[in-house]
Short mmCIF file of C-alpha atoms and ligand atoms in Angstrom, two decimals:
data_model
loop_
_atom_site.label_atom_id
_atom_site.label_comp_id
_atom_site.label_asym_id
_atom_site.label_seq_id
_atom_site.Cartn_x
_atom_site.Cartn_y
_atom_site.Cartn_z
CA MET A 1 34.02 12.05 -16.70
CA LYS A 2 31.36 14.09 -14.94
CA ILE A 3 33.05 17.00 -13.14
CA LEU A 4 31.39 19.72 -11.08
CA ILE A 5 32.91 23.21 -10.90
CA LEU A 6 31.64 24.65 -7.62
CA ASN A 7 32.08 28.29 -6.65
CA GLY A 8 31.34 29.80 -3.25
CA PRO A 9 30.39 33.24 -1.99
CA ASN A 10 30.97 36.42 -3.98
CA LEU A 11 32.44 34.59 -6.96
CA ASN A 12 29.29 35.55 -8.87
CA LEU A 13 30.90 39.03 -8.96
CA LEU A 14 33.87 37.87 -11.06
CA GLY A 15 34.50 40.22 -13.95
CA THR A 16 32.69 43.13 -12.30
CA ARG A 17 34.75 44.13 -9.24
CA GLU A 18 38.40 44.02 -8.08
CA PRO A 19 39.83 43.06 -11.51
CA GLU A 20 43.38 43.58 -10.19
CA ILE A 21 42.90 40.53 -7.95
CA TYR A 22 40.28 38.43 -9.73
CA GLY A 23 40.57 39.40 -13.42
CA SER A 24 38.01 40.92 -15.73
CA GLN A 25 36.23 37.87 -17.11
CA THR A 26 32.87 36.59 -15.88
CA PHE A 27 32.86 32.96 -14.81
CA GLU A 28 30.04 32.21 -17.22
CA ASP A 29 32.26 33.32 -20.14
CA TYR A 30 35.24 31.39 -18.76
CA PHE A 31 33.10 28.28 -18.27
CA GLN A 32 32.41 28.18 -22.02
CA ILE A 33 36.18 28.20 -22.65
CA LEU A 34 36.63 25.37 -20.13
CA GLN A 35 33.96 23.31 -21.88
CA ALA A 36 35.76 23.80 -25.21
CA GLN A 37 39.09 22.79 -23.59
CA PHE A 38 37.69 19.56 -22.13
CA PRO A 39 35.30 18.08 -24.74
CA GLN A 40 35.99 14.63 -23.27
CA HIS A 41 34.41 15.62 -19.92
CA THR A 42 30.89 16.64 -18.96
CA LEU A 43 31.37 19.83 -16.97
CA GLU A 44 28.67 21.31 -14.74
CA TYR A 45 28.88 24.72 -13.05
CA TYR A 46 27.15 25.77 -9.83
CA GLN A 47 27.67 28.87 -7.66
CA SER A 48 26.07 29.83 -4.38
CA ASN A 49 26.60 32.46 -1.73
CA ILE A 50 24.90 30.21 0.82
CA GLU A 51 26.94 27.68 2.81
CA GLY A 52 24.09 25.17 3.14
CA GLU A 53 23.43 25.22 -0.60
CA LEU A 54 27.10 24.40 -1.26
CA ILE A 55 26.83 21.50 1.20
CA ASN A 56 23.64 20.26 -0.47
CA LYS A 57 25.38 20.34 -3.87
CA LEU A 58 28.37 18.39 -2.53
CA HIS A 59 25.96 15.75 -1.16
CA GLU A 60 23.98 15.70 -4.42
CA VAL A 61 26.88 14.90 -6.74
CA GLY A 62 29.50 13.64 -4.31
CA PHE A 63 28.70 9.94 -4.65
CA SER A 64 28.33 9.77 -8.44
CA TYR A 65 30.53 12.36 -10.20
CA GLU A 66 34.17 11.58 -10.89
CA GLY A 67 35.49 14.95 -9.68
CA ILE A 68 34.70 18.27 -8.04
CA VAL A 69 36.78 21.43 -8.55
CA PHE A 70 35.81 23.68 -5.62
CA ASN A 71 36.59 27.30 -4.85
CA PRO A 72 34.95 27.81 -1.45
CA GLY A 73 35.76 31.56 -1.49
CA GLY A 74 35.83 33.11 1.97
CA TYR A 75 34.33 29.95 3.51
CA THR A 76 37.74 28.35 2.88
CA HIS A 77 38.99 30.10 5.99
CA THR A 78 35.95 29.63 8.24
CA SER A 79 33.86 26.58 7.48
CA VAL A 80 34.03 23.37 9.50
CA ALA A 81 30.71 22.41 7.88
CA LEU A 82 32.12 22.51 4.34
CA ARG A 83 35.16 20.56 5.48
CA ASP A 84 32.88 17.91 7.01
CA ALA A 85 30.82 17.73 3.80
CA ILE A 86 33.92 17.20 1.65
CA ALA A 87 35.18 14.54 4.06
CA SER A 88 31.82 12.76 3.94
CA ILE A 89 31.60 12.26 0.17
CA THR A 90 33.43 9.80 -2.06
CA THR A 91 34.09 12.02 -5.09
CA PRO A 92 37.60 13.56 -4.93
CA VAL A 93 37.61 17.33 -4.46
CA ILE A 94 40.33 19.68 -5.75
CA GLU A 95 40.48 23.01 -3.88
CA VAL A 96 41.19 25.93 -6.20
CA HIS A 97 41.75 29.65 -5.70
CA ILE A 98 42.17 32.42 -8.23
CA SER A 99 44.54 34.43 -6.04
CA ASN A 100 47.24 33.01 -3.78
CA PRO A 101 45.75 33.31 -0.27
CA HIS A 102 49.22 32.78 1.26
CA ALA A 103 50.39 36.01 -0.37
CA ARG A 104 47.50 37.94 1.18
CA GLU A 105 46.23 38.74 4.69
CA SER A 106 47.18 36.26 7.42
CA PHE A 107 43.52 35.29 8.01
CA ARG A 108 43.57 33.76 4.52
CA HIS A 109 46.56 31.53 5.32
CA GLN A 110 44.48 28.84 6.98
CA SER A 111 42.25 26.60 4.89
CA PHE A 112 39.72 24.40 6.70
CA VAL A 113 39.18 22.35 3.54
CA SER A 114 42.75 21.63 2.34
CA PRO A 115 43.32 18.60 4.61
CA VAL A 116 40.27 16.78 3.21
CA CYS A 117 40.87 17.66 -0.46
CA LYS A 118 42.85 15.58 -2.93
CA GLY A 119 44.98 18.64 -3.70
CA SER A 120 45.02 22.42 -3.82
CA ILE A 121 45.81 24.78 -6.70
CA MET A 122 46.06 28.52 -6.14
CA GLY A 123 47.45 31.71 -7.56
CA PHE A 124 47.08 31.08 -11.29
CA GLY A 125 44.06 33.28 -11.91
CA LEU A 126 41.15 31.53 -13.62
CA ASP A 127 43.68 29.06 -15.02
CA SER A 128 43.60 27.43 -11.55
CA TYR A 129 40.30 25.84 -12.62
CA ARG A 130 41.79 24.40 -15.83
CA LEU A 131 44.70 22.99 -13.85
CA GLY A 132 42.25 21.48 -11.36
CA ILE A 133 40.23 19.76 -14.10
CA SER A 134 43.46 18.52 -15.72
CA SER A 135 44.27 16.58 -12.59
CA PHE A 136 41.33 14.21 -13.18
O1 LIG B 1 41.40 33.62 -4.62
C1 LIG B 1 40.33 33.02 -4.47
O2 LIG B 1 39.82 32.33 -5.35
C2 LIG B 1 39.57 33.18 -3.15
O3 LIG B 1 38.91 31.94 -2.88
C3 LIG B 1 38.56 34.29 -3.37
C4 LIG B 1 37.78 34.63 -2.11
C5 LIG B 1 38.72 34.90 -0.95
O4 LIG B 1 37.97 35.11 0.24
C6 LIG B 1 39.69 33.75 -0.73
O5 LIG B 1 40.58 34.11 0.32
C7 LIG B 1 40.49 33.47 -1.99
C8 LIG B 1 36.93 35.87 -2.34
C9 LIG B 1 35.99 35.78 -3.50
C10 LIG B 1 35.50 37.14 -3.86
O6 LIG B 1 35.27 37.17 -5.23
C11 LIG B 1 35.12 38.38 -5.81
C12 LIG B 1 35.16 38.39 -7.19
C13 LIG B 1 35.04 39.58 -7.85
C14 LIG B 1 34.84 40.76 -7.16
C15 LIG B 1 34.79 40.74 -5.79
C16 LIG B 1 34.92 39.54 -5.11
#
């Protein structure tokens, strides 16, 4: 299967800041582990801090790939446009989060994307991504 791992804003800082919340591993290093764990899948990784670039990527792969594992970062709690993009594509999207937003500030309790995703996985650290891929 072709599966896109899509990361939103600030997740390029993984492994460099706030290790108590987000761990101490860079996503590039973790992505190599994911590839080794899923040799049967073709995994692609893309990260952007720019909402429109995330939408463009969803449109680009969202009619041909078999799955998308998406951590929209802070846009989770703000973006009607990302929700509309997910709703408009045919590839199923799994929402993932490293932390558990429900155990954090109340403004993180609402997700604009959850209702249009196949499922949501949160609170398992970087393992949330492995669990997301496993669902395909
Ligand atoms: O827990 C998650 O995966 C989040 O999507 C992370 C977002 C946050 O706004 C969501 O509520 C939950 C924040 C991403 C920030 O990533 C950083 C990584 C390392 C250092 C600083 C920020």
